[in-house]
Each structure stands twice: as structure tokens, then as C-alpha cells.
Tab-separated table of C-alpha atoms in Angstrom:
chain	number	residue	atom	x	y	z
H	21	GLU	CA	203.811	29.876	144.150
H	22	VAL	CA	200.106	29.174	145.182
H	23	GLN	CA	199.698	28.648	148.974
H	24	LEU	CA	196.427	27.719	150.745
H	25	VAL	CA	196.496	27.284	154.537
H	26	GLU	CA	193.435	26.092	156.323
H	27	SER	CA	192.881	26.562	160.027
H	28	GLY	CA	190.074	26.301	162.592
H	29	GLY	CA	189.633	22.581	162.842
H	30	ASN	CA	188.876	21.169	166.215
H	31	LEU	CA	187.103	18.713	168.309
H	32	VAL	CA	183.397	19.850	168.698
H	33	GLN	CA	180.314	18.209	170.237
H	34	PRO	CA	177.403	17.219	168.106
H	35	GLY	CA	175.168	20.310	167.456
H	36	GLY	CA	178.095	22.711	167.933
H	37	SER	CA	179.675	25.226	165.575
H	38	LEU	CA	183.020	25.872	164.025
H	39	ARG	CA	184.514	28.339	161.687
H	40	LEU	CA	187.197	27.224	159.195
H	41	SER	CA	189.468	29.756	157.431
H	42	CYS	CA	191.712	29.447	154.426
H	43	ALA	CA	194.495	32.026	153.873
H	44	ALA	CA	195.443	32.371	150.240
H	45	SER	CA	198.577	33.694	148.768
H	46	GLY	CA	200.564	33.510	145.409
H	47	PHE	CA	197.745	34.378	143.178
H	48	THR	CA	195.056	37.031	142.635
H	49	PHE	CA	192.479	35.534	145.061
H	50	SER	CA	189.599	37.777	143.984
H	51	SER	CA	189.835	36.353	140.353
H	52	TYR	CA	189.094	32.796	141.231
H	53	TRP	CA	186.149	30.618	142.299
H	54	MET	CA	187.133	28.928	145.648
H	55	THR	CA	185.990	25.463	146.944
H	56	TRP	CA	185.798	23.507	150.141
H	57	VAL	CA	186.166	19.699	149.882
H	58	ARG	CA	186.167	17.129	152.751
H	59	GLN	CA	187.561	13.687	153.380
H	60	ALA	CA	186.156	11.558	156.238
H	61	PRO	CA	188.730	9.182	157.873
H	62	GLY	CA	189.450	6.360	155.537
H	63	LYS	CA	186.873	7.583	152.978
H	64	GLY	CA	186.771	9.402	149.588
H	65	LEU	CA	186.746	13.003	148.658
H	66	GLN	CA	183.488	14.850	148.950
H	67	TRP	CA	182.849	18.289	147.481
H	68	VAL	CA	181.183	20.682	150.071
H	69	ALA	CA	180.605	24.025	148.661
H	70	ASN	CA	181.993	26.677	146.274
H	71	ILE	CA	181.813	30.407	145.835
H	72	LYS	CA	182.245	32.735	142.862
H	73	GLN	CA	184.841	35.450	142.717
H	74	ASP	CA	182.574	38.132	144.147
H	75	GLY	CA	180.442	35.900	146.334
H	76	SER	CA	177.330	36.508	144.106
H	77	GLU	CA	177.032	32.738	143.242
H	78	ILE	CA	177.299	29.907	145.798
H	79	HIS	CA	176.606	26.113	145.618
H	80	TYR	CA	176.375	23.606	148.473
H	81	LEU	CA	176.252	19.775	148.971
H	82	ASP	CA	172.698	18.913	149.847
H	83	SER	CA	173.466	17.482	153.221
H	84	VAL	CA	175.120	20.731	154.429
H	85	LYS	CA	172.575	23.206	153.071
H	86	GLY	CA	171.022	25.289	155.751
H	87	ARG	CA	173.815	24.264	158.202
H	88	PHE	CA	177.063	25.453	156.394
H	89	THR	CA	177.879	28.906	155.045
H	90	ILE	CA	180.759	29.514	152.696
H	91	SER	CA	182.077	33.136	152.366
H	92	ARG	CA	185.055	35.076	151.307
H	93	ASP	CA	186.947	38.405	152.012
H	94	ASN	CA	188.787	39.383	148.888
H	95	ALA	CA	190.528	42.282	150.766
H	96	LYS	CA	191.948	39.725	153.243
H	97	ASN	CA	192.613	36.892	150.626
H	98	SER	CA	190.715	34.632	152.745
H	99	LEU	CA	187.993	31.898	152.250
H	100	TYR	CA	185.639	30.704	155.308
H	101	LEU	CA	183.222	27.886	155.937
H	102	GLN	CA	180.904	28.579	158.956
H	103	MET	CA	179.687	25.164	160.195
H	104	ASN	CA	176.597	24.989	162.434
H	105	SER	CA	174.537	22.072	163.800
H	106	LEU	CA	177.477	19.793	163.313
H	107	ARG	CA	176.928	16.191	163.082
H	108	ASP	CA	179.037	12.992	163.635
H	109	GLU	CA	179.141	12.454	159.918
H	110	ASP	CA	180.774	15.892	159.278
H	111	THR	CA	183.905	14.558	160.937
H	112	ALA	CA	186.572	14.963	158.194
H	113	VAL	CA	189.693	16.676	157.015
H	114	TYR	CA	188.481	19.915	155.266
H	115	TYR	CA	190.502	21.183	152.292
H	116	CYS	CA	190.154	24.485	150.574
H	117	ALA	CA	191.026	24.542	146.853
H	118	LYS	CA	191.569	27.067	144.237
H	119	GLU	CA	189.079	27.385	141.337
H	120	GLY	CA	185.976	25.265	140.586
H	121	ARG	CA	188.254	22.636	139.098
H	122	MET	CA	190.289	22.496	142.239
H	123	SER	CA	193.729	23.192	140.693
H	124	ASP	CA	195.585	23.758	143.932
H	125	TRP	CA	194.853	22.533	147.480
H	126	GLY	CA	195.788	23.266	151.058
H	127	GLN	CA	197.034	20.781	153.553
H	128	GLY	CA	193.661	20.505	155.290
H	129	THR	CA	192.443	20.956	158.734
H	130	LEU	CA	190.812	18.222	160.906
H	131	VAL	CA	187.169	18.603	162.276
H	132	THR	CA	186.073	15.935	164.708
H	133	VAL	CA	182.442	15.906	165.893
H	134	SER	CA	182.094	13.737	168.854
H	135	SER	CA	180.627	13.730	172.471
F	26	GLN	CA	177.107	6.877	147.904
F	27	SER	CA	178.491	8.825	144.851
F	28	VAL	CA	176.658	9.000	141.505
F	29	VAL	CA	180.072	8.556	139.820
F	30	THR	CA	181.718	5.206	140.201
F	31	GLN	CA	185.292	3.887	139.829
F	32	PRO	CA	186.760	0.433	140.293
F	33	PRO	CA	188.103	0.180	144.017
F	34	SER	CA	191.499	-0.957	142.862
F	35	ALA	CA	193.848	-1.349	139.998
F	36	SER	CA	197.493	-2.688	139.715
F	37	GLY	CA	200.338	-3.188	137.413
F	38	THR	CA	204.031	-3.910	137.403
F	39	PRO	CA	206.638	-1.065	136.783
F	40	GLY	CA	206.594	0.097	133.128
F	41	GLN	CA	203.030	-1.301	132.388
F	42	ARG	CA	199.928	0.754	131.396
F	43	VAL	CA	197.116	1.051	133.751
F	44	THR	CA	193.602	2.418	132.958
F	45	ILE	CA	191.049	3.587	135.515
F	46	SER	CA	187.430	4.028	134.511
F	47	CYS	CA	184.865	6.618	135.844
F	48	SER	CA	181.203	5.990	135.147
F	49	GLY	CA	178.644	8.492	135.441
F	50	SER	CA	175.493	9.723	133.611
F	51	ARG	CA	174.049	12.332	131.187
F	52	SER	CA	173.641	14.944	133.936
F	53	ASN	CA	177.411	14.775	135.030
F	54	ILE	CA	180.129	13.155	132.793
F	55	GLU	CA	178.205	13.288	129.527
F	56	THR	CA	177.708	17.185	129.735
F	57	ASN	CA	180.558	18.491	131.761
F	58	PRO	CA	184.219	18.347	131.743
F	59	VAL	CA	186.111	15.776	133.957
F	60	SER	CA	189.057	16.265	136.163
F	61	TRP	CA	191.335	13.676	137.722
F	62	TYR	CA	193.218	13.998	141.065
F	63	GLN	CA	196.059	11.953	142.686
F	64	GLN	CA	196.222	11.580	146.272
F	65	LEU	CA	199.497	10.142	147.707
F	66	PRO	CA	199.341	8.582	151.158
F	67	GLY	CA	198.977	11.114	153.895
F	68	THR	CA	198.890	14.058	151.536
F	69	ALA	CA	196.403	16.519	149.881
F	70	PRO	CA	194.997	15.628	146.450
F	71	LYS	CA	196.773	16.982	143.352
F	72	LEU	CA	195.212	17.948	140.095
F	73	LEU	CA	196.317	15.560	137.318
F	74	ILE	CA	194.084	16.278	134.420
F	75	TYR	CA	191.374	18.947	133.841
F	76	SER	CA	188.891	19.481	130.964
F	77	ASN	CA	188.876	15.813	130.212
F	78	ASN	CA	192.357	15.605	128.638
F	79	GLN	CA	194.376	18.717	129.703
F	80	TRP	CA	197.524	18.697	131.807
F	81	PRO	CA	198.357	21.328	134.485
F	82	SER	CA	201.867	22.536	134.355
F	83	GLY	CA	204.315	19.960	135.731
F	84	VAL	CA	202.239	16.909	135.227
F	85	PRO	CA	204.041	14.239	133.038
F	86	ASP	CA	202.245	13.097	129.927
F	87	ARG	CA	202.383	9.626	131.150
F	88	PHE	CA	199.034	10.549	132.674
F	89	ALA	CA	196.366	10.827	129.995
F	90	GLY	CA	192.615	11.511	130.407
F	91	SER	CA	189.780	10.740	127.809
F	92	LYS	CA	185.974	10.961	127.867
F	93	SER	CA	183.374	9.146	125.799
F	94	GLY	CA	179.605	9.592	126.494
F	95	THR	CA	178.835	8.953	130.231
F	96	SER	CA	182.382	7.547	130.965
F	97	ALA	CA	185.848	8.908	131.396
F	98	SER	CA	189.168	7.204	131.748
F	99	LEU	CA	192.605	7.904	133.185
F	100	ALA	CA	195.577	5.947	131.676
F	101	ILE	CA	198.847	5.724	133.487
F	102	SER	CA	201.683	4.688	131.093
F	103	GLY	CA	205.131	3.574	132.317
F	104	LEU	CA	203.906	2.787	135.717
F	105	GLN	CA	206.335	3.938	138.400
F	106	SER	CA	206.449	2.985	142.119
F	107	GLU	CA	205.785	6.655	142.981
F	108	ASP	CA	202.325	6.375	141.187
F	109	GLU	CA	201.001	4.208	144.015
F	110	ALA	CA	198.171	6.408	145.255
F	111	ASP	CA	194.394	6.894	145.295
F	112	TYR	CA	192.956	8.539	141.999
F	113	TYR	CA	189.674	10.333	141.851
F	114	CYS	CA	187.686	11.667	139.022
F	115	ALA	CA	185.417	14.682	139.433
F	116	THR	CA	182.847	16.669	137.406
F	117	TRP	CA	179.852	18.981	137.780
F	118	ASP	CA	176.427	17.407	138.004
F	119	ASP	CA	173.659	19.573	136.660
F	120	SER	CA	170.925	17.744	138.587
F	121	LEU	CA	172.665	18.024	141.963
F	122	ASN	CA	173.949	21.470	141.094
F	123	GLY	CA	177.313	20.727	142.594
F	124	TYR	CA	180.532	18.799	142.035
F	125	VAL	CA	180.674	15.013	142.420
F	126	PHE	CA	183.840	12.963	142.996
F	127	GLY	CA	184.174	9.395	141.870
F	128	THR	CA	184.325	6.704	144.504
F	129	GLY	CA	188.278	6.528	144.120
F	130	THR	CA	190.641	3.874	142.867
F	131	LYS	CA	193.593	2.653	144.674
F	132	VAL	CA	196.548	1.876	142.284
F	133	THR	CA	199.159	-0.608	143.530
F	134	VAL	CA	202.424	-1.007	141.715
F	135	LEU	CA	203.392	-4.607	142.154
């Protein structure tokens, strides 16, 4: 059974940093693209970034380019999202998802950016 | 605001057929496969349809996807109370070089 467990969400001030993690199990992590998606309170889904199996190809949402960094550690079956220069509008539940087509999702972790 | 639009709401009575549209452009829906996701209240999204009309394991064939040109559709047949949820389409956008989700449709079972 595929399991994705996000962690690292917290309350942070504008301009601050946070690192999200996603622990994967139940599948061969190193064989799949991985994706981060977010959902602001009461709003729709927004794709954030994805990363190829070996990390050689990465794509970002324009509004997070230069501030967020997606990475992975295939030896640890883990996906990460380093978020710097956080803004109020980054407040959301952040989900990690398996594959580019997002076939399986974690339960999400809440990031709140507020002073 | 998303480049892929959906009607904000749709509704039907139990047993009816409901269709949700997803409108995009040449750079996204016309040239790339479309997926559909169901998000029940308070839960993570779930993949319903991929590659325009394919079902992941465990998804009933009451949910059917289709695509024509710059639009896609999700049809829910034999509507059930447990189908009450938000539904999102998604696809890759060649101009944005990233995925785009539709604006989402809330389905209500009357």
C-alpha cells in the first residue's frame, strides 16, 4: 500500500523559512516523479513543483521560483520542499503526491505564514 | 486565477447523471492528457481519471472522462450521496511549463 506522510508544517513569520518532508513507502520511490501541491484555506488546488526520479529535471510554479527548492533522497525514500522568503499567500496545506499525474496523495501538512 | 476553468457548482438527484466541464487552451488540454481528482470534505484529493479516460484501480466506471479539443469532461452516472465532493481537472501546460488545476467544481447531491 502506498503511503505518503508529510511533516514540517508550522506557523512562520513573513520572510521566514520552512522545510517540508514527505516520507514515502509501499512503492519503489526512486522509480517515480514526485510532486508538491498546495491548497490555501477554502481555495482550490495549486501545483507547486515536481522532480524527476533522479532529480535531473525539476519544474516550479512561477510564483515560487527562486524561493522554493524541491529535492529528494532516494536512499531515504524522502521528498523535500525548502521554502524561503515565505509570504502570506504561501499559507496552505501542502501535499506530496506520487508521479507527475499525482496518483497517490499524503494527508498534507499545514503551513501558516503570519506575523 | 487558473488558465483552466470549471463551473463552480453542479448538482443532481440520486441516480442522475452529472457532467462537469473543464475548459482550457491549445497549450494545455488540447496537447496534454487530462486527469480528474475528487476531494471529499476534509480529506486529501484522490485520482479518479488519468490520461483523459483511464481509471486507476478501484475507481468505479460510474466516473468517465473524455476530451475534445481544448475541453475535457467528467461524467458521473448513477449519482450517489457519497459523490458529494469537489472535483478538479488537471493537465500539463506547455507555455507555463508546469501543471495547472482547473478552478474546481462542487458537486451537490440533492
